[in-house]
PDB file of C-alpha atoms and ligand atoms in Angstrom:
ATOM      1  CA  MET A   1      -5.055 -19.675 -14.032  1.00  0.00           C
ATOM      2  CA  ARG A   2      -1.450 -20.781 -14.345  1.00  0.00           C
ATOM      3  CA  THR A   3       1.306 -20.320 -11.760  1.00  0.00           C
ATOM      4  CA  VAL A   4       4.822 -19.403 -12.931  1.00  0.00           C
ATOM      5  CA  ARG A   5       7.916 -19.074 -10.752  1.00  0.00           C
ATOM      6  CA  THR A   6      10.608 -17.627 -13.016  1.00  0.00           C
ATOM      7  CA  THR A   7      10.863 -14.497 -15.125  1.00  0.00           C
ATOM      8  CA  VAL A   8      11.688 -16.678 -18.149  1.00  0.00           C
ATOM      9  CA  GLU A   9       8.389 -18.601 -17.786  1.00  0.00           C
ATOM     10  CA  LEU A  10       6.604 -15.306 -17.170  1.00  0.00           C
ATOM     11  CA  ARG A  11       7.917 -13.741 -20.393  1.00  0.00           C
ATOM     12  CA  GLU A  12       7.037 -16.860 -22.382  1.00  0.00           C
ATOM     13  CA  ALA A  13       3.507 -16.862 -20.985  1.00  0.00           C
ATOM     14  CA  LEU A  14       3.059 -13.165 -21.839  1.00  0.00           C
ATOM     15  CA  ALA A  15       4.544 -13.261 -25.341  1.00  0.00           C
ATOM     16  CA  GLY A  16       2.042 -11.753 -27.746  1.00  0.00           C
ATOM     17  CA  ALA A  17      -0.451 -10.944 -24.986  1.00  0.00           C
ATOM     18  CA  GLY A  18      -2.734  -7.950 -25.559  1.00  0.00           C
ATOM     19  CA  GLN A  19      -3.276  -5.322 -22.858  1.00  0.00           C
ATOM     20  CA  VAL A  20      -1.585  -6.655 -19.688  1.00  0.00           C
ATOM     21  CA  GLY A  21      -2.805  -5.625 -16.226  1.00  0.00           C
ATOM     22  CA  PHE A  22      -0.551  -6.314 -13.233  1.00  0.00           C
ATOM     23  CA  VAL A  23      -1.356  -6.486  -9.518  1.00  0.00           C
ATOM     24  CA  PRO A  24       1.700  -6.814  -7.244  1.00  0.00           C
ATOM     25  CA  THR A  25       0.948  -8.272  -3.783  1.00  0.00           C
ATOM     26  CA  MET A  26       2.628  -9.927  -0.835  1.00  0.00           C
ATOM     27  CA  GLY A  27      -0.111 -12.565  -0.673  1.00  0.00           C
ATOM     28  CA  ALA A  28      -2.493 -13.208   2.235  1.00  0.00           C
ATOM     29  CA  LEU A  29      -5.094 -11.927  -0.196  1.00  0.00           C
ATOM     30  CA  HIS A  30      -8.247 -10.205   1.050  1.00  0.00           C
ATOM     31  CA  GLU A  31     -11.017  -8.119  -0.507  1.00  0.00           C
ATOM     32  CA  GLY A  32      -8.635  -5.152  -0.871  1.00  0.00           C
ATOM     33  CA  HIS A  33      -6.342  -7.142  -3.154  1.00  0.00           C
ATOM     34  CA  LEU A  34      -9.286  -8.737  -4.952  1.00  0.00           C
ATOM     35  CA  SER A  35     -10.697  -5.288  -5.794  1.00  0.00           C
ATOM     36  CA  LEU A  36      -7.437  -4.550  -7.651  1.00  0.00           C
ATOM     37  CA  ILE A  37      -7.572  -7.879  -9.511  1.00  0.00           C
ATOM     38  CA  ARG A  38     -11.215  -7.287 -10.490  1.00  0.00           C
ATOM     39  CA  ALA A  39     -10.348  -3.781 -11.747  1.00  0.00           C
ATOM     40  CA  ALA A  40      -7.524  -5.249 -13.858  1.00  0.00           C
ATOM     41  CA  ARG A  41      -9.906  -7.942 -15.171  1.00  0.00           C
ATOM     42  CA  GLN A  42     -12.358  -5.256 -16.305  1.00  0.00           C
ATOM     43  CA  ASP A  43      -9.727  -3.133 -18.040  1.00  0.00           C
ATOM     44  CA  CYS A  44      -7.254  -5.625 -19.534  1.00  0.00           C
ATOM     45  CA  ASP A  45      -6.911  -8.736 -21.730  1.00  0.00           C
ATOM     46  CA  VAL A  46      -4.477 -10.576 -19.463  1.00  0.00           C
ATOM     47  CA  VAL A  47      -4.248 -10.208 -15.674  1.00  0.00           C
ATOM     48  CA  VAL A  48      -0.998 -11.034 -13.856  1.00  0.00           C
ATOM     49  CA  VAL A  49      -0.902 -11.189 -10.041  1.00  0.00           C
ATOM     50  CA  SER A  50       2.399 -11.511  -8.222  1.00  0.00           C
ATOM     51  CA  VAL A  51       2.715 -12.984  -4.738  1.00  0.00           C
ATOM     52  CA  PHE A  52       6.087 -12.239  -3.224  1.00  0.00           C
ATOM     53  CA  VAL A  53       6.776 -11.465   0.434  1.00  0.00           C
ATOM     54  CA  ASN A  54       9.627  -9.088  -0.274  1.00  0.00           C
ATOM     55  CA  PRO A  55      12.247  -9.562   2.458  1.00  0.00           C
ATOM     56  CA  THR A  56      14.123  -6.323   1.681  1.00  0.00           C
ATOM     57  CA  GLN A  57      11.208  -4.026   2.586  1.00  0.00           C
ATOM     58  CA  PHE A  58      10.817  -5.364   6.135  1.00  0.00           C
ATOM     59  CA  ASN A  59      12.591  -3.229   8.710  1.00  0.00           C
ATOM     60  CA  ASP A  60      11.385  -5.653  11.407  1.00  0.00           C
ATOM     61  CA  GLN A  61      12.467  -9.285  10.989  1.00  0.00           C
ATOM     62  CA  GLY A  62       9.763 -10.400  13.443  1.00  0.00           C
ATOM     63  CA  ASP A  63       7.146  -8.809  11.160  1.00  0.00           C
ATOM     64  CA  LEU A  64       8.651 -10.652   8.162  1.00  0.00           C
ATOM     65  CA  ALA A  65       8.614 -13.979  10.029  1.00  0.00           C
ATOM     66  CA  ALA A  66       5.016 -13.430  11.201  1.00  0.00           C
ATOM     67  CA  TYR A  67       3.762 -12.366   7.746  1.00  0.00           C
ATOM     68  CA  PRO A  68       0.940 -14.788   6.774  1.00  0.00           C
ATOM     69  CA  ARG A  69       1.724 -17.111   3.839  1.00  0.00           C
ATOM     70  CA  ASP A  70      -0.717 -19.518   2.126  1.00  0.00           C
ATOM     71  CA  GLU A  71      -0.074 -19.836  -1.602  1.00  0.00           C
ATOM     72  CA  ASP A  72      -2.869 -22.342  -2.316  1.00  0.00           C
ATOM     73  CA  ARG A  73      -5.464 -20.072  -0.756  1.00  0.00           C
ATOM     74  CA  ASP A  74      -4.022 -17.030  -2.586  1.00  0.00           C
ATOM     75  CA  ALA A  75      -4.066 -18.904  -5.904  1.00  0.00           C
ATOM     76  CA  ALA A  76      -7.735 -19.874  -5.462  1.00  0.00           C
ATOM     77  CA  LEU A  77      -8.742 -16.313  -4.542  1.00  0.00           C
ATOM     78  CA  ALA A  78      -6.708 -14.693  -7.344  1.00  0.00           C
ATOM     79  CA  SER A  79      -8.165 -17.105  -9.890  1.00  0.00           C
ATOM     80  CA  GLY A  80     -11.707 -16.479  -8.600  1.00  0.00           C
ATOM     81  CA  ALA A  81     -11.225 -12.719  -9.010  1.00  0.00           C
ATOM     82  CA  GLY A  82     -10.114 -13.156 -12.626  1.00  0.00           C
ATOM     83  CA  ALA A  83      -6.313 -13.557 -12.648  1.00  0.00           C
ATOM     84  CA  ASP A  84      -4.821 -15.443 -15.626  1.00  0.00           C
ATOM     85  CA  LEU A  85      -1.291 -15.795 -14.344  1.00  0.00           C
ATOM     86  CA  LEU A  86       0.129 -16.003 -10.819  1.00  0.00           C
ATOM     87  CA  PHE A  87       3.797 -15.044 -10.571  1.00  0.00           C
ATOM     88  CA  ALA A  88       5.152 -16.585  -7.347  1.00  0.00           C
ATOM     89  CA  PRO A  89       8.936 -16.301  -7.490  1.00  0.00           C
ATOM     90  CA  SER A  90      11.416 -17.457  -4.851  1.00  0.00           C
ATOM     91  CA  ALA A  91      13.644 -14.829  -3.208  1.00  0.00           C
ATOM     92  CA  ASP A  92      16.699 -15.871  -5.252  1.00  0.00           C
ATOM     93  CA  GLN A  93      14.722 -15.422  -8.472  1.00  0.00           C
ATOM     94  CA  ILE A  94      14.218 -11.768  -7.528  1.00  0.00           C
ATOM     95  CA  TYR A  95      17.546 -11.256  -5.733  1.00  0.00           C
ATOM     96  CA  PRO A  96      20.220 -13.284  -7.536  1.00  0.00           C
ATOM     97  CA  ALA A  97      23.554 -14.114  -5.860  1.00  0.00           C
ATOM     98  CA  GLY A  98      25.725 -11.003  -5.713  1.00  0.00           C
ATOM     99  CA  TYR A  99      22.696  -8.732  -5.985  1.00  0.00           C
ATOM    100  CA  ALA A 100      23.953  -5.134  -5.558  1.00  0.00           C
ATOM    101  CA  THR A 101      21.412  -2.738  -7.100  1.00  0.00           C
ATOM    102  CA  THR A 102      18.933  -0.704  -5.060  1.00  0.00           C
ATOM    103  CA  VAL A 103      16.368   1.822  -6.258  1.00  0.00           C
ATOM    104  CA  ARG A 104      16.072   4.789  -3.900  1.00  0.00           C
ATOM    105  CA  VAL A 105      13.423   7.462  -4.403  1.00  0.00           C
ATOM    106  CA  ALA A 106      14.541  10.626  -2.592  1.00  0.00           C
ATOM    107  CA  GLY A 107      12.107  13.092  -1.024  1.00  0.00           C
ATOM    108  CA  VAL A 108       8.665  11.496  -0.980  1.00  0.00           C
ATOM    109  CA  SER A 109       9.977   8.229   0.519  1.00  0.00           C
ATOM    110  CA  GLU A 110      11.683   9.956   3.452  1.00  0.00           C
ATOM    111  CA  PRO A 111       9.022  11.215   5.928  1.00  0.00           C
ATOM    112  CA  PHE A 112       6.306   9.227   7.763  1.00  0.00           C
ATOM    113  CA  GLU A 113       6.569   5.548   6.735  1.00  0.00           C
ATOM    114  CA  GLY A 114      10.129   6.200   5.559  1.00  0.00           C
ATOM    115  CA  ALA A 115      11.090   7.762   8.886  1.00  0.00           C
ATOM    116  CA  HIS A 116       9.294   5.227  11.082  1.00  0.00           C
ATOM    117  CA  ARG A 117      10.241   2.064   9.185  1.00  0.00           C
ATOM    118  CA  GLY A 118      13.658   3.349   8.084  1.00  0.00           C
ATOM    119  CA  ALA A 119      15.003   4.068   4.597  1.00  0.00           C
ATOM    120  CA  VAL A 120      15.265   0.314   3.987  1.00  0.00           C
ATOM    121  CA  HIS A 121      11.457   0.035   3.717  1.00  0.00           C
ATOM    122  CA  PHE A 122      10.842   2.191   0.632  1.00  0.00           C
ATOM    123  CA  GLU A 123      14.182   1.172  -0.879  1.00  0.00           C
ATOM    124  CA  GLY A 124      12.902  -2.399  -0.695  1.00  0.00           C
ATOM    125  CA  VAL A 125       9.507  -1.397  -2.110  1.00  0.00           C
ATOM    126  CA  ALA A 126      10.956   0.752  -4.922  1.00  0.00           C
ATOM    127  CA  THR A 127      13.481  -1.917  -5.874  1.00  0.00           C
ATOM    128  CA  VAL A 128      10.997  -4.787  -5.980  1.00  0.00           C
ATOM    129  CA  VAL A 129       8.317  -2.742  -7.773  1.00  0.00           C
ATOM    130  CA  ALA A 130      10.848  -1.618 -10.389  1.00  0.00           C
ATOM    131  CA  LYS A 131      12.031  -5.206 -10.854  1.00  0.00           C
ATOM    132  CA  LEU A 132       8.482  -6.586 -11.080  1.00  0.00           C
ATOM    133  CA  LEU A 133       7.420  -3.880 -13.564  1.00  0.00           C
ATOM    134  CA  ILE A 134      10.452  -4.690 -15.725  1.00  0.00           C
ATOM    135  CA  ALA A 135       9.781  -8.454 -15.468  1.00  0.00           C
ATOM    136  CA  VAL A 136       6.050  -8.271 -16.252  1.00  0.00           C
ATOM    137  CA  GLY A 137       6.092  -5.261 -18.590  1.00  0.00           C
ATOM    138  CA  PRO A 138       2.411  -4.458 -17.970  1.00  0.00           C
ATOM    139  CA  ASP A 139       0.372  -1.749 -19.685  1.00  0.00           C
ATOM    140  CA  VAL A 140      -1.382  -0.913 -16.401  1.00  0.00           C
ATOM    141  CA  ALA A 141      -0.252  -1.664 -12.815  1.00  0.00           C
ATOM    142  CA  TYR A 142      -2.816  -1.549 -10.000  1.00  0.00           C
ATOM    143  CA  PHE A 143      -2.078  -0.251  -6.501  1.00  0.00           C
ATOM    144  CA  GLY A 144      -4.289   0.398  -3.479  1.00  0.00           C
ATOM    145  CA  GLN A 145      -4.854   3.842  -2.006  1.00  0.00           C
ATOM    146  CA  LYS A 146      -4.480   2.047   1.370  1.00  0.00           C
ATOM    147  CA  ASP A 147      -0.700   2.442   0.961  1.00  0.00           C
ATOM    148  CA  ALA A 148      -0.863   6.073  -0.133  1.00  0.00           C
ATOM    149  CA  GLN A 149       2.813   6.912   0.384  1.00  0.00           C
ATOM    150  CA  GLN A 150       3.758   3.783  -1.577  1.00  0.00           C
ATOM    151  CA  VAL A 151       1.585   5.079  -4.452  1.00  0.00           C
ATOM    152  CA  ALA A 152       3.405   8.427  -4.356  1.00  0.00           C
ATOM    153  CA  VAL A 153       6.802   6.651  -4.314  1.00  0.00           C
ATOM    154  CA  VAL A 154       5.791   4.370  -7.215  1.00  0.00           C
ATOM    155  CA  ARG A 155       4.498   7.315  -9.292  1.00  0.00           C
ATOM    156  CA  ARG A 156       7.801   9.149  -8.761  1.00  0.00           C
ATOM    157  CA  LEU A 157       9.862   6.078  -9.673  1.00  0.00           C
ATOM    158  CA  VAL A 158       7.837   5.348 -12.830  1.00  0.00           C
ATOM    159  CA  ALA A 159       8.240   8.966 -13.973  1.00  0.00           C
ATOM    160  CA  ASP A 160      11.949   9.096 -13.108  1.00  0.00           C
ATOM    161  CA  LEU A 161      12.887   5.763 -14.722  1.00  0.00           C
ATOM    162  CA  GLY A 162      10.662   6.451 -17.741  1.00  0.00           C
ATOM    163  CA  LEU A 163       8.778   3.154 -17.361  1.00  0.00           C
ATOM    164  CA  HIS A 164       5.967   2.816 -19.887  1.00  0.00           C
ATOM    165  CA  VAL A 165       3.191   1.804 -17.534  1.00  0.00           C
ATOM    166  CA  GLU A 166       0.011   3.473 -16.372  1.00  0.00           C
ATOM    167  CA  ILE A 167      -0.477   3.468 -12.592  1.00  0.00           C
ATOM    168  CA  ALA A 168      -4.100   2.832 -11.563  1.00  0.00           C
ATOM    169  CA  VAL A 169      -5.038   3.511  -7.946  1.00  0.00           C
ATOM    170  CA  CYS A 170      -8.058   1.752  -6.397  1.00  0.00           C
ATOM    171  CA  PRO A 171      -9.978   2.990  -3.318  1.00  0.00           C
ATOM    172  CA  ILE A 172      -9.422   1.580   0.186  1.00  0.00           C
ATOM    173  CA  VAL A 173     -11.620  -1.452   0.914  1.00  0.00           C
ATOM    174  CA  ARG A 174     -12.843  -1.453   4.521  1.00  0.00           C
ATOM    175  CA  GLU A 175     -14.490  -3.878   6.930  1.00  0.00           C
ATOM    176  CA  PRO A 176     -18.161  -3.027   7.631  1.00  0.00           C
ATOM    177  CA  ASP A 177     -17.110  -1.132  10.787  1.00  0.00           C
ATOM    178  CA  GLY A 178     -14.592   1.020   8.873  1.00  0.00           C
ATOM    179  CA  LEU A 179     -11.302  -0.759   9.609  1.00  0.00           C
ATOM    180  CA  ALA A 180      -9.137  -0.687   6.472  1.00  0.00           C
ATOM    181  CA  MET A 181      -8.539  -4.248   5.304  1.00  0.00           C
ATOM    182  CA  SER A 182      -4.968  -5.427   5.819  1.00  0.00           C
ATOM    183  CA  SER A 183      -3.180  -8.756   5.859  1.00  0.00           C
ATOM    184  CA  ARG A 184      -2.034  -7.789   9.362  1.00  0.00           C
ATOM    185  CA  ASN A 185      -5.584  -7.488  10.776  1.00  0.00           C
ATOM    186  CA  ILE A 186      -5.782 -11.228  11.502  1.00  0.00           C
ATOM    187  CA  ARG A 187      -3.002 -10.724  14.044  1.00  0.00           C
ATOM    188  CA  LEU A 188      -5.149  -8.333  16.121  1.00  0.00           C
ATOM    189  CA  THR A 189      -6.325  -9.950  19.354  1.00  0.00           C
ATOM    190  CA  THR A 190     -10.053  -9.947  20.187  1.00  0.00           C
ATOM    191  CA  ALA A 191      -9.335  -7.353  22.863  1.00  0.00           C
ATOM    192  CA  ASP A 192      -7.395  -5.108  20.460  1.00  0.00           C
ATOM    193  CA  ARG A 193      -9.762  -5.383  17.475  1.00  0.00           C
ATOM    194  CA  PRO A 194     -12.181  -2.604  18.695  1.00  0.00           C
ATOM    195  CA  ARG A 195      -9.216  -0.306  19.405  1.00  0.00           C
ATOM    196  CA  ALA A 196      -8.096  -0.687  15.770  1.00  0.00           C
ATOM    197  CA  LEU A 197     -11.037   1.575  14.880  1.00  0.00           C
ATOM    198  CA  ALA A 198      -9.065   4.439  16.440  1.00  0.00           C
ATOM    199  CA  LEU A 199      -7.206   5.031  13.161  1.00  0.00           C
ATOM    200  CA  LYS A 200     -10.346   5.691  11.124  1.00  0.00           C
ATOM    201  CA  ALA A 201     -11.829   7.666  14.052  1.00  0.00           C
ATOM    202  CA  GLY A 202      -8.736   9.899  14.103  1.00  0.00           C
ATOM    203  CA  LEU A 203      -8.957  10.483  10.339  1.00  0.00           C
ATOM    204  CA  ASP A 204     -12.690  11.260  10.559  1.00  0.00           C
ATOM    205  CA  ALA A 205     -11.996  13.743  13.364  1.00  0.00           C
ATOM    206  CA  VAL A 206      -9.378  15.476  11.204  1.00  0.00           C
ATOM    207  CA  ALA A 207     -11.866  15.675   8.311  1.00  0.00           C
ATOM    208  CA  HIS A 208     -14.526  17.089  10.636  1.00  0.00           C
ATOM    209  CA  ALA A 209     -12.124  19.650  12.079  1.00  0.00           C
ATOM    210  CA  VAL A 210     -11.103  20.783   8.563  1.00  0.00           C
ATOM    211  CA  ARG A 211     -14.773  21.186   7.590  1.00  0.00           C
ATOM    212  CA  SER A 212     -15.338  23.245  10.753  1.00  0.00           C
ATOM    213  CA  GLY A 213     -12.566  25.687   9.812  1.00  0.00           C
ATOM    214  CA  ALA A 214      -9.634  24.403  11.898  1.00  0.00           C
ATOM    215  CA  ASP A 215      -6.105  25.048  10.661  1.00  0.00           C
ATOM    216  CA  PRO A 216      -4.075  21.956   9.687  1.00  0.00           C
ATOM    217  CA  ARG A 217      -2.084  21.559  12.905  1.00  0.00           C
ATOM    218  CA  ASP A 218      -5.193  22.086  15.035  1.00  0.00           C
ATOM    219  CA  ALA A 219      -7.085  19.481  12.962  1.00  0.00           C
ATOM    220  CA  GLU A 220      -4.204  17.017  13.535  1.00  0.00           C
ATOM    221  CA  ARG A 221      -4.358  17.682  17.301  1.00  0.00           C
ATOM    222  CA  ARG A 222      -8.105  17.012  17.381  1.00  0.00           C
ATOM    223  CA  GLY A 223      -7.668  13.735  15.525  1.00  0.00           C
ATOM    224  CA  THR A 224      -4.917  12.666  17.928  1.00  0.00           C
ATOM    225  CA  MET A 225      -7.180  13.449  20.903  1.00  0.00           C
ATOM    226  CA  ASP A 226      -9.919  11.219  19.456  1.00  0.00           C
ATOM    227  CA  MET A 227      -7.412   8.387  19.067  1.00  0.00           C
ATOM    228  CA  HIS A 228      -6.283   8.826  22.675  1.00  0.00           C
ATOM    229  CA  LYS A 229      -9.923   8.417  23.772  1.00  0.00           C
ATOM    230  CA  LEU A 230      -9.801   4.916  22.249  1.00  0.00           C
ATOM    231  CA  GLY A 231      -6.484   4.195  23.963  1.00  0.00           C
ATOM    232  CA  VAL A 232      -4.296   4.399  20.863  1.00  0.00           C
ATOM    233  CA  GLU A 233      -1.211   6.589  20.454  1.00  0.00           C
ATOM    234  CA  PRO A 234      -0.489   7.440  16.802  1.00  0.00           C
ATOM    235  CA  GLU A 235       3.069   7.304  15.506  1.00  0.00           C
ATOM    236  CA  TYR A 236       1.901  10.098  13.271  1.00  0.00           C
ATOM    237  CA  LEU A 237      -1.412  11.685  12.275  1.00  0.00           C
ATOM    238  CA  ALA A 238      -0.833  14.380   9.671  1.00  0.00           C
ATOM    239  CA  LEU A 239      -2.325  16.383   6.841  1.00  0.00           C
ATOM    240  CA  VAL A 240      -0.048  16.195   3.801  1.00  0.00           C
ATOM    241  CA  ASP A 241       0.211  16.983   0.118  1.00  0.00           C
ATOM    242  CA  PRO A 242      -0.861  13.719  -1.585  1.00  0.00           C
ATOM    243  CA  ALA A 243       1.960  13.810  -4.175  1.00  0.00           C
ATOM    244  CA  THR A 244       4.960  14.921  -2.102  1.00  0.00           C
ATOM    245  CA  PHE A 245       3.892  14.048   1.468  1.00  0.00           C
ATOM    246  CA  ALA A 246       5.090  17.499   2.564  1.00  0.00           C
ATOM    247  CA  PRO A 247       2.984  18.949   5.425  1.00  0.00           C
ATOM    248  CA  ALA A 248      -0.185  20.543   4.035  1.00  0.00           C
ATOM    249  CA  ASP A 249      -0.658  24.205   4.859  1.00  0.00           C
ATOM    250  CA  ASP A 250      -3.294  25.159   2.303  1.00  0.00           C
ATOM    251  CA  LEU A 251      -6.637  23.484   2.941  1.00  0.00           C
ATOM    252  CA  THR A 252      -8.230  25.143  -0.099  1.00  0.00           C
ATOM    253  CA  ARG A 253      -6.525  22.344  -2.081  1.00  0.00           C
ATOM    254  CA  PRO A 254      -7.282  18.630  -1.646  1.00  0.00           C
ATOM    255  CA  THR A 255      -5.065  17.100   1.045  1.00  0.00           C
ATOM    256  CA  LEU A 256      -4.517  13.676   2.531  1.00  0.00           C
ATOM    257  CA  ALA A 257      -4.894  12.793   6.203  1.00  0.00           C
ATOM    258  CA  ILE A 258      -2.509   9.926   7.035  1.00  0.00           C
ATOM    259  CA  VAL A 259      -2.120   7.886  10.186  1.00  0.00           C
ATOM    260  CA  ALA A 260      -0.028   5.038  11.582  1.00  0.00           C
ATOM    261  CA  ALA A 261      -0.367   3.473  15.017  1.00  0.00           C
ATOM    262  CA  PRO A 262       0.528   0.313  16.880  1.00  0.00           C
ATOM    263  CA  VAL A 263      -2.531  -1.542  18.168  1.00  0.00           C
ATOM    264  CA  GLY A 264      -1.215  -4.198  20.507  1.00  0.00           C
ATOM    265  CA  ALA A 265       1.556  -5.965  18.599  1.00  0.00           C
ATOM    266  CA  VAL A 266       0.263  -4.912  15.179  1.00  0.00           C
ATOM    267  CA  ARG A 267       1.253  -1.735  13.361  1.00  0.00           C
ATOM    268  CA  LEU A 268      -1.583  -0.349  11.232  1.00  0.00           C
ATOM    269  CA  ILE A 269      -1.846   2.488   8.686  1.00  0.00           C
ATOM    270  CA  ASP A 270      -4.787   4.266   7.087  1.00  0.00           C
ATOM    271  CA  ASN A 271      -5.578   7.485   5.226  1.00  0.00           C
ATOM    272  CA  LEU A 272      -8.443   9.678   4.067  1.00  0.00           C
ATOM    273  CA  THR A 273      -8.635  12.185   1.223  1.00  0.00           C
ATOM    274  CA  ILE A 274      -9.769  15.579   2.520  1.00  0.00           C
ATOM    275  CA  PRO A 275     -11.626  17.602  -0.134  1.00  0.00           C
ATOM    276  CA  ALA A 276     -10.564  21.190  -0.773  1.00  0.00           C
ATOM    277  CA  ARG A 277     -12.187  23.631   1.650  1.00  0.00           C
ATOM    278  CA  GLU A 278     -14.073  26.548   0.148  1.00  0.00           C
ATOM    279  CA  GLU A 279     -12.433  29.876   0.956  1.00  0.00           C
ATOM    280  CA  ALA A 280     -14.452  31.932   3.459  1.00  0.00           C
TER     281      ALA A 280
HETATM  282  P1  AMP B 301       0.303  -5.882   0.022  1.00  0.00           P
HETATM  283  O1  AMP B 301       0.030  -7.326  -0.252  1.00  0.00           O
HETATM  284  O2  AMP B 301      -0.031  -5.465   1.423  1.00  0.00           O
HETATM  285  O3  AMP B 301       1.675  -5.439  -0.434  1.00  0.00           O
HETATM  286  O4  AMP B 301      -0.731  -5.088  -0.888  1.00  0.00           O
HETATM  287  C1  AMP B 301      -0.784  -5.293  -2.276  1.00  0.00           C
HETATM  288  C2  AMP B 301      -1.630  -4.207  -2.893  1.00  0.00           C
HETATM  289  O5  AMP B 301      -2.951  -4.272  -2.353  1.00  0.00           O
HETATM  290  C3  AMP B 301      -1.085  -2.802  -2.587  1.00  0.00           C
HETATM  291  O6  AMP B 301      -1.204  -1.993  -3.753  1.00  0.00           O
HETATM  292  C4  AMP B 301      -1.998  -2.347  -1.491  1.00  0.00           C
HETATM  293  O7  AMP B 301      -2.133  -0.942  -1.421  1.00  0.00           O
HETATM  294  C5  AMP B 301      -3.313  -3.002  -1.897  1.00  0.00           C
HETATM  295  N1  AMP B 301      -4.206  -3.077  -0.734  1.00  0.00           N
HETATM  296  C6  AMP B 301      -3.928  -3.624   0.481  1.00  0.00           C
HETATM  297  N2  AMP B 301      -4.982  -3.450   1.316  1.00  0.00           N
HETATM  298  C7  AMP B 301      -5.922  -2.774   0.616  1.00  0.00           C
HETATM  299  C8  AMP B 301      -7.221  -2.283   0.943  1.00  0.00           C
HETATM  300  N3  AMP B 301      -7.771  -2.449   2.144  1.00  0.00           N
HETATM  301  N4  AMP B 301      -7.914  -1.641  -0.031  1.00  0.00           N
HETATM  302  C9  AMP B 301      -7.365  -1.448  -1.268  1.00  0.00           C
HETATM  303  N5  AMP B 301      -6.151  -1.882  -1.623  1.00  0.00           N
HETATM  304  C10 AMP B 301      -5.434  -2.538  -0.705  1.00  0.00           C
END
């Protein structure tokens, strides 16, 4: 595996490449990221992984400063999972002096993560994803279902900008006890780690309530109660349409249960696809 730091080197390295698969990341790689790289390895001739801690998508500067960074470790893991090229640009490579262009995806980026982290979050995500897709020019780009609203924002942006790339979405990789893997999990204290299971417990309670015939708002309330039992207060726990993130009212169609909650000093998110309920 080779590491490149500029878009010029990247284009040179990819000239004449066959099917290119691309996995954008912010580093601190774990099994969730590696599942995307392995999927790309299976499907494509050349696998590009980017590692870029994108400053513009952080609404909280403390979170940006605390974000784990270890490029040597990331390079070894990416290579082991089958990456051919690691794109590790500096911030001024992505945001040149005088940078003045922002990609904003209206609608789907506004509720939930958009409301809690501010418009700056998905503007930062949409802008950097658009720039990376233009720089790499992949045939397929791989994203994790873990960041479900990000997937919906990226799908909208790819359709709206007419980018010629297929978006592949890989399932959430979890720890054996059910906690969704995240680069932020290492910041959970030993005392907080068991409480982090509240997110998955809340989602499971919503799924159970839907199966038992509850209406959407009642199912959300039951999930919230289960989280309270574990001492965690969700920022939101909601049933939504997976494409638009509008509140779901019709449970005879597949919906998505989404949750975000602070656990100690760490903000976590998770989600669960809820299959369509058979009409009575
Ligand atoms: P990040 O480095 O957090 O920006 O994540 C890079 C990519 O990895 C995104 O597409 C994430 O959705 C994906 N990802 C992160 N955690 C997981 C996970 N536990 N399972 C599957 N994909 C994940």
